[in-house]
Short mmCIF file of C-alpha atoms in Angstrom, two decimals:
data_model
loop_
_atom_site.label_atom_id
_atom_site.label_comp_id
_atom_site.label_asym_id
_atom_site.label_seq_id
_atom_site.Cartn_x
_atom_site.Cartn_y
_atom_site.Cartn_z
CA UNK A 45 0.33 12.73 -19.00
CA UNK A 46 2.64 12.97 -16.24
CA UNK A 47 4.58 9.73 -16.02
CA UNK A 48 7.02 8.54 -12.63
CA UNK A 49 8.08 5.19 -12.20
CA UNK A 50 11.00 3.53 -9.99
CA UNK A 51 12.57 0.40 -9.20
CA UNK A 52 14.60 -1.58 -7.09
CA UNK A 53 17.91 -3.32 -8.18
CA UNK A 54 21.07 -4.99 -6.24
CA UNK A 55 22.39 -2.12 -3.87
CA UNK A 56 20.23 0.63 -5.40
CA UNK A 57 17.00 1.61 -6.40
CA UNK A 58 16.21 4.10 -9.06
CA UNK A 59 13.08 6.51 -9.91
CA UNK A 60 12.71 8.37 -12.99
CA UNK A 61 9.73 11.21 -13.83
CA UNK A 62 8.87 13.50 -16.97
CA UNK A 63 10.30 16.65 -17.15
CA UNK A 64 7.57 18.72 -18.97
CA UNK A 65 5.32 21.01 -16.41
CA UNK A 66 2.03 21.67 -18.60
CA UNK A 67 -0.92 23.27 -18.53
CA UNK A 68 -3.87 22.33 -20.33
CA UNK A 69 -2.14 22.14 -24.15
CA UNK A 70 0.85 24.62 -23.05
CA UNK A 71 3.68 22.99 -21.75
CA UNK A 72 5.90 25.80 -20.00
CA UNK A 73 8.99 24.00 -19.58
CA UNK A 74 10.61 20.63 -20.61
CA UNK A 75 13.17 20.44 -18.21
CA UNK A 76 11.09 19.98 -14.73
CA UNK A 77 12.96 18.40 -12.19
CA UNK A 78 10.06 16.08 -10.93
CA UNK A 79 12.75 14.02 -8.81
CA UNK A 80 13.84 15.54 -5.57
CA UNK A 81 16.61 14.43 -3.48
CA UNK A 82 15.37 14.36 -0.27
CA UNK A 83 18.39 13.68 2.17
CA UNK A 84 21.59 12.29 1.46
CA UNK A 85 19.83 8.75 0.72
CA UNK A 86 16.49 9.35 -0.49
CA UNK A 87 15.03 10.37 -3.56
CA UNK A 88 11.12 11.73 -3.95
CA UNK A 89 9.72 11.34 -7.12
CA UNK A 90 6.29 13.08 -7.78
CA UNK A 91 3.67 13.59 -9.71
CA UNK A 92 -0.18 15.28 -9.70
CA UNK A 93 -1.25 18.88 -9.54
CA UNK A 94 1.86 20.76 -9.80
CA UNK A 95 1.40 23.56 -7.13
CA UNK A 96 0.42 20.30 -4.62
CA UNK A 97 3.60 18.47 -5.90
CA UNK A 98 5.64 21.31 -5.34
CA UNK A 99 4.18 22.67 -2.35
CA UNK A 100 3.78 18.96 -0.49
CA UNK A 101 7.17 17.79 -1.62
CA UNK A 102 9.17 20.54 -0.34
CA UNK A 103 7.11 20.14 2.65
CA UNK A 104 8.07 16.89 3.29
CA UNK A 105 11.85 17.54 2.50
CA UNK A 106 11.87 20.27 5.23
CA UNK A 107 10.18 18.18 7.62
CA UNK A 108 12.91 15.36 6.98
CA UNK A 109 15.89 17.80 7.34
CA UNK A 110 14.22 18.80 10.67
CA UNK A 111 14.13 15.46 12.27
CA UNK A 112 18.18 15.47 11.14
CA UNK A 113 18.69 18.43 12.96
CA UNK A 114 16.78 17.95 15.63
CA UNK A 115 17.95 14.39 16.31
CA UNK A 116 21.48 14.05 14.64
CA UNK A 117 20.66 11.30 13.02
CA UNK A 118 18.71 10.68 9.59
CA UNK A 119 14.99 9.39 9.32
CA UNK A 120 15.36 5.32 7.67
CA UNK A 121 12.80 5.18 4.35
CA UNK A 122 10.18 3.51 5.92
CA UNK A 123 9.77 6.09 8.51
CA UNK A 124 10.17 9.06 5.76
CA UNK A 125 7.20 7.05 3.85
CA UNK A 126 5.76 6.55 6.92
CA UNK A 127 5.75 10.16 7.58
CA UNK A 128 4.59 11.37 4.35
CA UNK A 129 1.52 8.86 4.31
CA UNK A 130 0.85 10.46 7.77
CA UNK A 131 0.63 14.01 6.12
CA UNK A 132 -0.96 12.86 3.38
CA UNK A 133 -3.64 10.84 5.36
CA UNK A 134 -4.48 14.05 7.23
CA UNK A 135 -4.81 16.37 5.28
CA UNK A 136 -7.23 13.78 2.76
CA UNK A 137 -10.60 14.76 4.83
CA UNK A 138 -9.87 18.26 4.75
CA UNK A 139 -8.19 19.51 1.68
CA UNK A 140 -6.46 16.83 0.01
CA UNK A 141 -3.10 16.80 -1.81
CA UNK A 142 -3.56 15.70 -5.49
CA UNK A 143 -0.28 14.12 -5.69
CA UNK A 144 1.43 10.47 -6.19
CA UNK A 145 4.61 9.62 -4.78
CA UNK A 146 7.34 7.19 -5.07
CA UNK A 147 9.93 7.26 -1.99
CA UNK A 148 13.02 5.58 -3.14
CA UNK A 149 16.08 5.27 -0.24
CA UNK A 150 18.76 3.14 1.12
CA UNK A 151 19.52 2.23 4.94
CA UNK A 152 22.86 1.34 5.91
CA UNK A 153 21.43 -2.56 6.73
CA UNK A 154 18.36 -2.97 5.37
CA UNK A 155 19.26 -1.78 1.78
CA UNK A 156 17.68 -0.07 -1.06
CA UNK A 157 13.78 0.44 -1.06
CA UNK A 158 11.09 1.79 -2.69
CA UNK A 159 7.45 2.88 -1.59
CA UNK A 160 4.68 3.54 -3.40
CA UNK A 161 2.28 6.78 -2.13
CA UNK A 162 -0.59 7.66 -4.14
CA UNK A 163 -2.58 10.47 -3.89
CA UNK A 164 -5.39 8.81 -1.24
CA UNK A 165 -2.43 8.12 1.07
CA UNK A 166 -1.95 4.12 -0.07
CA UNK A 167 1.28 3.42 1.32
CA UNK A 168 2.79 0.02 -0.10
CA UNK A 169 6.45 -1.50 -0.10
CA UNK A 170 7.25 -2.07 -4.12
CA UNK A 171 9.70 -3.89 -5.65
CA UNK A 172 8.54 -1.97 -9.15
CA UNK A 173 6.04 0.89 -9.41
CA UNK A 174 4.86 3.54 -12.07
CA UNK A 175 2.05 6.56 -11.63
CA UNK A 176 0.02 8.23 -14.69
CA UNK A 177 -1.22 7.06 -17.83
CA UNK A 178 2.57 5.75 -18.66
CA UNK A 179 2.08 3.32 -15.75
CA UNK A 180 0.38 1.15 -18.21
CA UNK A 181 2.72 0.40 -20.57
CA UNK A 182 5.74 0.29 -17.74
CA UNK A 183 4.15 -1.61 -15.65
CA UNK A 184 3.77 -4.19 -18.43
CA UNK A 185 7.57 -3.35 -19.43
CA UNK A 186 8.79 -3.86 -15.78
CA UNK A 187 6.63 -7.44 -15.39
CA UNK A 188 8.45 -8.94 -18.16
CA UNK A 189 11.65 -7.71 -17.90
CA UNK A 190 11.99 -6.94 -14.18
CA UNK A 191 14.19 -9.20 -11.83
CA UNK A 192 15.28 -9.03 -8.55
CA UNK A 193 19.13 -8.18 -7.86
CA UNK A 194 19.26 -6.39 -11.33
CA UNK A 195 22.60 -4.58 -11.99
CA UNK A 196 22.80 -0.82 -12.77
CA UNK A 197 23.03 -1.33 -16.62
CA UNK A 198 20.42 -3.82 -16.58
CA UNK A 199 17.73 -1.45 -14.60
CA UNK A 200 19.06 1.62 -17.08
CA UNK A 201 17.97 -0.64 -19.75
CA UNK A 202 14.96 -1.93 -18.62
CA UNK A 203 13.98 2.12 -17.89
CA UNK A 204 15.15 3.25 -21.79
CA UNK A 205 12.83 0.02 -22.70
CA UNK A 206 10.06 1.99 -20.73
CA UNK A 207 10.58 5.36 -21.87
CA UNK A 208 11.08 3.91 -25.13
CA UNK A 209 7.69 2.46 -25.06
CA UNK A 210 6.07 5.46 -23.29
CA UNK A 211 7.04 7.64 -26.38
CA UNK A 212 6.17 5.91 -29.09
CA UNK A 213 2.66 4.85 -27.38
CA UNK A 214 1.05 7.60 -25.53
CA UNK A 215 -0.49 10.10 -27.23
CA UNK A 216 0.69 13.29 -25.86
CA UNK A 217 4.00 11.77 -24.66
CA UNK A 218 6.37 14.35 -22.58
CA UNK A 219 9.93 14.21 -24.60
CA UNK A 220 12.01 14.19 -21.77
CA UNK A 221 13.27 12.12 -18.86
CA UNK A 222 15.23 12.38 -15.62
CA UNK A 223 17.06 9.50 -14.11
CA UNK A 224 18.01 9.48 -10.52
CA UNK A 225 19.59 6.94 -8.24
CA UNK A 226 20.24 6.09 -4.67
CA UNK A 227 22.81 3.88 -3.18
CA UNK A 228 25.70 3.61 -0.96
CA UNK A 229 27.31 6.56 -1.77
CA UNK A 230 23.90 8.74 -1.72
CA UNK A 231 21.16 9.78 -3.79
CA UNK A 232 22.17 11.63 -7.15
CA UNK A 233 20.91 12.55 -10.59
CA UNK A 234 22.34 9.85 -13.09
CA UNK A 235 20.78 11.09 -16.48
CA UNK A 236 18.73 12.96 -18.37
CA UNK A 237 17.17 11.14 -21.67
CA UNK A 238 16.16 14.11 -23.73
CA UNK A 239 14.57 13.93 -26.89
CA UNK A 240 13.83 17.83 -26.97
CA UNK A 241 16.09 20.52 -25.37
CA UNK A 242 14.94 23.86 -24.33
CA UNK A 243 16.55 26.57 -26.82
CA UNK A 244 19.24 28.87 -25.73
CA UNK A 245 18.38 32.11 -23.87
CA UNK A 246 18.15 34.78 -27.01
CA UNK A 247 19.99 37.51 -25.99
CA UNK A 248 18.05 41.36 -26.38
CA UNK A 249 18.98 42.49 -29.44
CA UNK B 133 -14.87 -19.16 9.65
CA UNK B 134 -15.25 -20.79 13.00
CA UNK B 135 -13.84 -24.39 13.71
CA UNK B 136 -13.76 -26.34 16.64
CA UNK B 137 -11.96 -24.84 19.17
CA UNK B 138 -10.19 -22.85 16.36
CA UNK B 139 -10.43 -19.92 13.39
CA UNK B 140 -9.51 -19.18 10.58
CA UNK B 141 -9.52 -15.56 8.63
CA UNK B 142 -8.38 -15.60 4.69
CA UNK B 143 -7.74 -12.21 2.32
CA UNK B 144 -6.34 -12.13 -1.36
CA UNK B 145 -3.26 -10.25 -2.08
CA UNK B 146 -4.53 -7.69 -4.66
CA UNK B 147 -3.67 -4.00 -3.93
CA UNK B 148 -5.35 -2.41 -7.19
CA UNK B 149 -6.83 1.33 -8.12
CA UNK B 150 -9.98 0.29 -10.06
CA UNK B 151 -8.40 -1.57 -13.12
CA UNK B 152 -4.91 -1.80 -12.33
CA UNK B 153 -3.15 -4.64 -10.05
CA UNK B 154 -0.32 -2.51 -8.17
CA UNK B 155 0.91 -5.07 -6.26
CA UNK B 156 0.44 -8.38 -5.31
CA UNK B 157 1.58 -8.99 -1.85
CA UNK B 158 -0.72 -6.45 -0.12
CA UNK B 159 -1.22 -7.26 3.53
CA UNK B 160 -4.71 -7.23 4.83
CA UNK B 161 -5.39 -8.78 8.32
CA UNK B 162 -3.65 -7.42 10.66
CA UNK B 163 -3.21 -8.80 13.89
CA UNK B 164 -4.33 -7.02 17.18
CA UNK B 165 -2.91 -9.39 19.59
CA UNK B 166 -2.16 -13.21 19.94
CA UNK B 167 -5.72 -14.09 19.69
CA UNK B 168 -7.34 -11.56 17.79
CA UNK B 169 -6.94 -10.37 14.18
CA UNK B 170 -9.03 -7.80 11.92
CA UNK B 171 -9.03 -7.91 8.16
CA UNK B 172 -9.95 -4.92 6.60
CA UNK B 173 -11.46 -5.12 3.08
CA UNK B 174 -12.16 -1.52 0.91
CA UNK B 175 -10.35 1.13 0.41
CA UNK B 176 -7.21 0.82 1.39
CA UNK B 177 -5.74 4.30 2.76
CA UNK B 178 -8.64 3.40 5.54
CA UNK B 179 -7.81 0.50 5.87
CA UNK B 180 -4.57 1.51 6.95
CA UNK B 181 -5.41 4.37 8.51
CA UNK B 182 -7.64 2.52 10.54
CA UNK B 183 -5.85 0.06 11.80
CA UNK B 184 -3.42 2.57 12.93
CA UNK B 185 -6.25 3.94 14.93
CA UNK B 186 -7.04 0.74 16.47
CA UNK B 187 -3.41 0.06 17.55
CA UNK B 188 -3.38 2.75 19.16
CA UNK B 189 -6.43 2.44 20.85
CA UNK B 190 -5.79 -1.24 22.12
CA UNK B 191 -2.25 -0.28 23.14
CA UNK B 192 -3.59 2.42 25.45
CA UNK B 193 -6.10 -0.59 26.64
CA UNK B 194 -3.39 -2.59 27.39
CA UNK B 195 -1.56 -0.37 29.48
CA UNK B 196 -4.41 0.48 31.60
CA UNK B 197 -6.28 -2.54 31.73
CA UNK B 198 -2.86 -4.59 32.16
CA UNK B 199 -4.31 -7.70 30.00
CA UNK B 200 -5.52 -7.96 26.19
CA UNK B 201 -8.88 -7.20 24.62
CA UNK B 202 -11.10 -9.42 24.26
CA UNK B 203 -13.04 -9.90 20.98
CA UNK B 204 -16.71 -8.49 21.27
CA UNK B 205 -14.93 -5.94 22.95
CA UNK B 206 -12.90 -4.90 20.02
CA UNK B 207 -15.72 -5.43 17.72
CA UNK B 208 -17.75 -2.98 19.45
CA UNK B 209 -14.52 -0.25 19.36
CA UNK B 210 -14.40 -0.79 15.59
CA UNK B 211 -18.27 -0.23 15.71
CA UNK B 212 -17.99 3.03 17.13
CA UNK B 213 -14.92 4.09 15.71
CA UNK B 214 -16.45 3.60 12.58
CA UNK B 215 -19.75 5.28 13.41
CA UNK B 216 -17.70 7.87 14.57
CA UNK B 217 -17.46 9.08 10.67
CA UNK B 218 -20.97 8.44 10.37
CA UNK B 219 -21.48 11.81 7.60
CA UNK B 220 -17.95 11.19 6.58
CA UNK B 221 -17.18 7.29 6.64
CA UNK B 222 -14.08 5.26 6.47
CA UNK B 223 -14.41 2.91 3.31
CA UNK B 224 -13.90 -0.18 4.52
CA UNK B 225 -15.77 -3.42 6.02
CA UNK B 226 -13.68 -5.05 8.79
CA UNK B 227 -14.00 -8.53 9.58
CA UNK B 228 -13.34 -9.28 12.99
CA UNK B 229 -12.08 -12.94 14.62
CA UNK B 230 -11.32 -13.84 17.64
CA UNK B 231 -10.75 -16.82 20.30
CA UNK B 232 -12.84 -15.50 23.83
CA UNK B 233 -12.49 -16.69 26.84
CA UNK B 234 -12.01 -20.08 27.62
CA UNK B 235 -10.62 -19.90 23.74
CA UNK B 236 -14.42 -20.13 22.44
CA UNK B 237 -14.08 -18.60 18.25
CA UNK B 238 -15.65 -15.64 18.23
CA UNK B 239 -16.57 -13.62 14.41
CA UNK B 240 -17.72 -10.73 13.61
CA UNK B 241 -18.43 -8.09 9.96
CA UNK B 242 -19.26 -4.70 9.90
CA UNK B 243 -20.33 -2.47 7.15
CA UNK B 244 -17.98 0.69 6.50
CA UNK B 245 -20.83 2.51 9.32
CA UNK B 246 -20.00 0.11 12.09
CA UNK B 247 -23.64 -2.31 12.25
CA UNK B 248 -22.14 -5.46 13.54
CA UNK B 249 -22.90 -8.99 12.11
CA UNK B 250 -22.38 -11.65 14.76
CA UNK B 251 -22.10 -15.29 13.17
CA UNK B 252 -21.52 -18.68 14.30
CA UNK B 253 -20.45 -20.08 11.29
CA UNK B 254 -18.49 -17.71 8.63
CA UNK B 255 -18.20 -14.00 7.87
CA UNK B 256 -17.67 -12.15 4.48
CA UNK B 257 -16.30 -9.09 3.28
CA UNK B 258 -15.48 -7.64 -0.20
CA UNK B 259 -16.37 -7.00 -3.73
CA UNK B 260 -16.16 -10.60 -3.81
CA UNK B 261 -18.94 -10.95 -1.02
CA UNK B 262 -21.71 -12.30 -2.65
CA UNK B 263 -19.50 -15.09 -4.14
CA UNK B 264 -17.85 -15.97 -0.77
CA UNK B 265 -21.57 -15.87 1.03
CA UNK B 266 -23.12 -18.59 -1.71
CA UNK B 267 -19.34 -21.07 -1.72
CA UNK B 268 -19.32 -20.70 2.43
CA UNK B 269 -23.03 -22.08 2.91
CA UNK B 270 -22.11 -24.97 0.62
CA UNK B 271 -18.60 -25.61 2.06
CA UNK B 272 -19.20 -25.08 5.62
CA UNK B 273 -19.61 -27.62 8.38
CA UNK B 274 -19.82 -27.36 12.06
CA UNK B 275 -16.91 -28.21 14.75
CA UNK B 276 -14.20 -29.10 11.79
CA UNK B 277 -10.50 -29.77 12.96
CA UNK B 278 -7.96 -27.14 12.28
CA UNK B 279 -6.91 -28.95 8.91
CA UNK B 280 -10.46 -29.50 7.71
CA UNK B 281 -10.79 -26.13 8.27
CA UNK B 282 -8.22 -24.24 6.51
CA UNK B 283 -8.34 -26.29 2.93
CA UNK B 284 -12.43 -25.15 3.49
CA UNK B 285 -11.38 -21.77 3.90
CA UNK B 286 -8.85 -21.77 0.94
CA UNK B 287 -11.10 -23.79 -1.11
CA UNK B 288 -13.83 -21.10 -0.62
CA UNK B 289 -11.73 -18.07 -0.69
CA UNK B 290 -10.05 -19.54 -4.07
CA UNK B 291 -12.78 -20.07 -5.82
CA UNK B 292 -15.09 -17.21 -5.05
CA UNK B 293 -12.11 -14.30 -5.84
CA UNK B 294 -11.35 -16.43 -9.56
CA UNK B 295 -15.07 -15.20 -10.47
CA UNK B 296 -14.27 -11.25 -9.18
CA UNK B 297 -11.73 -9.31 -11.42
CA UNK B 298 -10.33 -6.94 -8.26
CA UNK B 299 -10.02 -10.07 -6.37
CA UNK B 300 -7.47 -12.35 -6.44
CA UNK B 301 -3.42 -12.59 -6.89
CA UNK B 302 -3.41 -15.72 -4.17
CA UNK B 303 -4.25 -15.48 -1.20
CA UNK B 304 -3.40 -15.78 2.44
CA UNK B 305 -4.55 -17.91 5.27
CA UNK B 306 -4.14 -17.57 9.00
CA UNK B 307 -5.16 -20.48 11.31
CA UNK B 308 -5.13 -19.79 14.50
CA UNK B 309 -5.76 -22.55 17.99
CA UNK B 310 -5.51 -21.49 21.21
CA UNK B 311 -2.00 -23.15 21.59
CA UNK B 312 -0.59 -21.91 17.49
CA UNK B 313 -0.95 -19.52 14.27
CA UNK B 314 -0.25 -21.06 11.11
CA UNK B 315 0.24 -18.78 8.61
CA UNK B 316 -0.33 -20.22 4.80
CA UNK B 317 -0.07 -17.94 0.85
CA UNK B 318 -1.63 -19.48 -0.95
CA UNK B 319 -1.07 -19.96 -4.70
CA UNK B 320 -4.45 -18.97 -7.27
CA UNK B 321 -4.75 -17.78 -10.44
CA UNK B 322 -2.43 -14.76 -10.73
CA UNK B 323 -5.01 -13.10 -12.80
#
């Protein structure tokens, strides 16, 4: 039921993800940051198994930070999506990472972009793209209302349209969202859309 | 399909995971050098992966051999490459075409093990094979001129994906002479 879908507007490109890690009919915590900000201009959203996502992810974000270090200067998108399809690829025939993946980034002149990674190691340039059972109605969402060159407020409506859509029609619906964006000025978390917060910490009596 | 003195190689544009369309601009002949180009139909992490492979394996060619593959060449590195994975294959049926020596067309399918299919007149790959197979022997003549030859080839390719569901989203055409490529979309039912 995990749901992570991005797009690309005018100067930026967006991806939002669930926030609710379950387990079979548990769910531990609604406030899982699915969305990780993998350099100053890239954002990794995920979704799958969670030890994978977790595990592969942070992988990945290492591996990027590396390649700054090592070489002063920052990895573009496509070679960061490049990379990870690489990993992903390798390790398929051997013992294969169950997760999806949508890179979102900007370059300095080429702009903002957004690849879509699933779990076989697809790699595909997207202008819109959604993972999990919420794909289907977002997908659907993002064909009708989706535009190129769409301003911030536009894409932050056409994503409350989708999370709109994903709550009241999926079944077991996760309750919370996380926004995040990346432009110019970097990759950062925009918003949360929360329909159920986590209760304060009880103190011991 | 072969022409005279010419080819021409065709795909659709669908990238989808079993029911759903993910995109509709997916790219899937890839060109090896001026005069030869591979699509690769199936599964499309193998596809990709393998024409990475074969990039790299036709670069290294280059720089020893100081001049470009030629086509039955290539064909039979895809053959092996494939049958390489015999007990663990990649998914995917290439379609190979090429202009030889003395720019002669030269075509070529493979399953996803690597058993080669010379033709003379068309090859096929695809879910929509069976389709393409029965509108090609209709369509096809011998020694047409480049223009003949790609509204054949679009005619064909057009009509066979509209009958397959995880075909289709238009399609694109590559024409290629010994002197040009012409690249063409074309525009199906987006369905």
């Amino acid at each position: 039921m995990e749901c992570v879908f991005g797009l690309v507007g005018d100067g930026f490109a967006l991806v939002a993800a669930d926030t609710s890690a379950v387990h079979s009919i548990l769910v531990h915590k609604s406030n899982e940051d699915k969305v990780m900000i993998l350099d100053s201009h890239k954002l990794l959203g995920a979704s799958g198994e969670a030890g994978d996502r977790v595990q592969f992810t942070e992988y990945i974000q290492k591996n990027v930070h590396l390649y700054e270090f090592r070489n002063g200067i920052p990895l573009t998108t496509a070679a960061a999506a490049n990379f990870t399809r690489g990993e992903l690829a390798t390790a398929l025939r051997k013992n294969p990472y169950s997760v999806n993946i949508l890179l979102a980034g900007y370059d300095k002149d080429i702009g903002p972009s957004l690849y879509y990674i699933d779990y076989i190691s697809t790699l595909h340039k997207v202008d819109k793209g959604a993972f999990g059972y919420g794909s289907y109605f977002c997908l659907s969402m993002m064909d009708r209302h989706y535009h190129s060159g769409m301003s911030v407020e536009e894409a932050i409506k056409l994503v409350d349209q989708c999370i709109m859509e994903i709550r009241s029609r999926l079944v077991v619906a996760p309750p919370n969202f996380v926004i995040k964006i990346v432009d110019k000025d970097g990759a950062r978390e925009y918003a949360w859309r929360e329909s159920i917060k986590d209760t304060a910490e009880v103190s011991a009596a | 399909m072969v022409g005279k003195n010419c080819f021409a190689i065709a795909s659709d544009r669908r990238l989808g995971v079993n029911l759903q369309t993910v995109a509709t601009d997916f790219q899937r002949i890839y060109k090896i050098h001026d005069k030869l180009y591979i699509g690769l139909s199936g599964l499309a992490t193998d596809a990709q992966t393998l024409y990475q492979r074969l990039i790299f394996r036709h670069k290294l060619y280059q720089l020893r051999e100081e001049r470009d593959m030629k086509p039955p060449t290539f064909a039979s590195l895809v053959s092996a490459i494939l049958y390489e994975k015999r007990f663990g294959p990649y998914f995917c049926q290439p379609v190979i075409a090429g202009l030889d020596d003395d720019d002669v067309p030269f075509i070529c399918t493979m399953d996803c093990l690597g058993a080669k299919e010379l033709a003379k007149d068309f090859v096929v790959s695809g879910t929509a094979s069976e389709s393409l197979y029965g509108v090609c022997e209709s369509m096809y003549k011998p020694n047409m001129e480049p223009e003949e030859l790609f509204e054949t080839i679009s005619q064909a390719l057009l009509s066979s994906v509209d009958r397959d569901c995880l075909s289709g989203w238009g399609g694109h055409v590559l024409l290629v002479t010994p002197t040009e490529v012409q690249e063409k979309t074309l525009k199906g039912r987006m369905d």
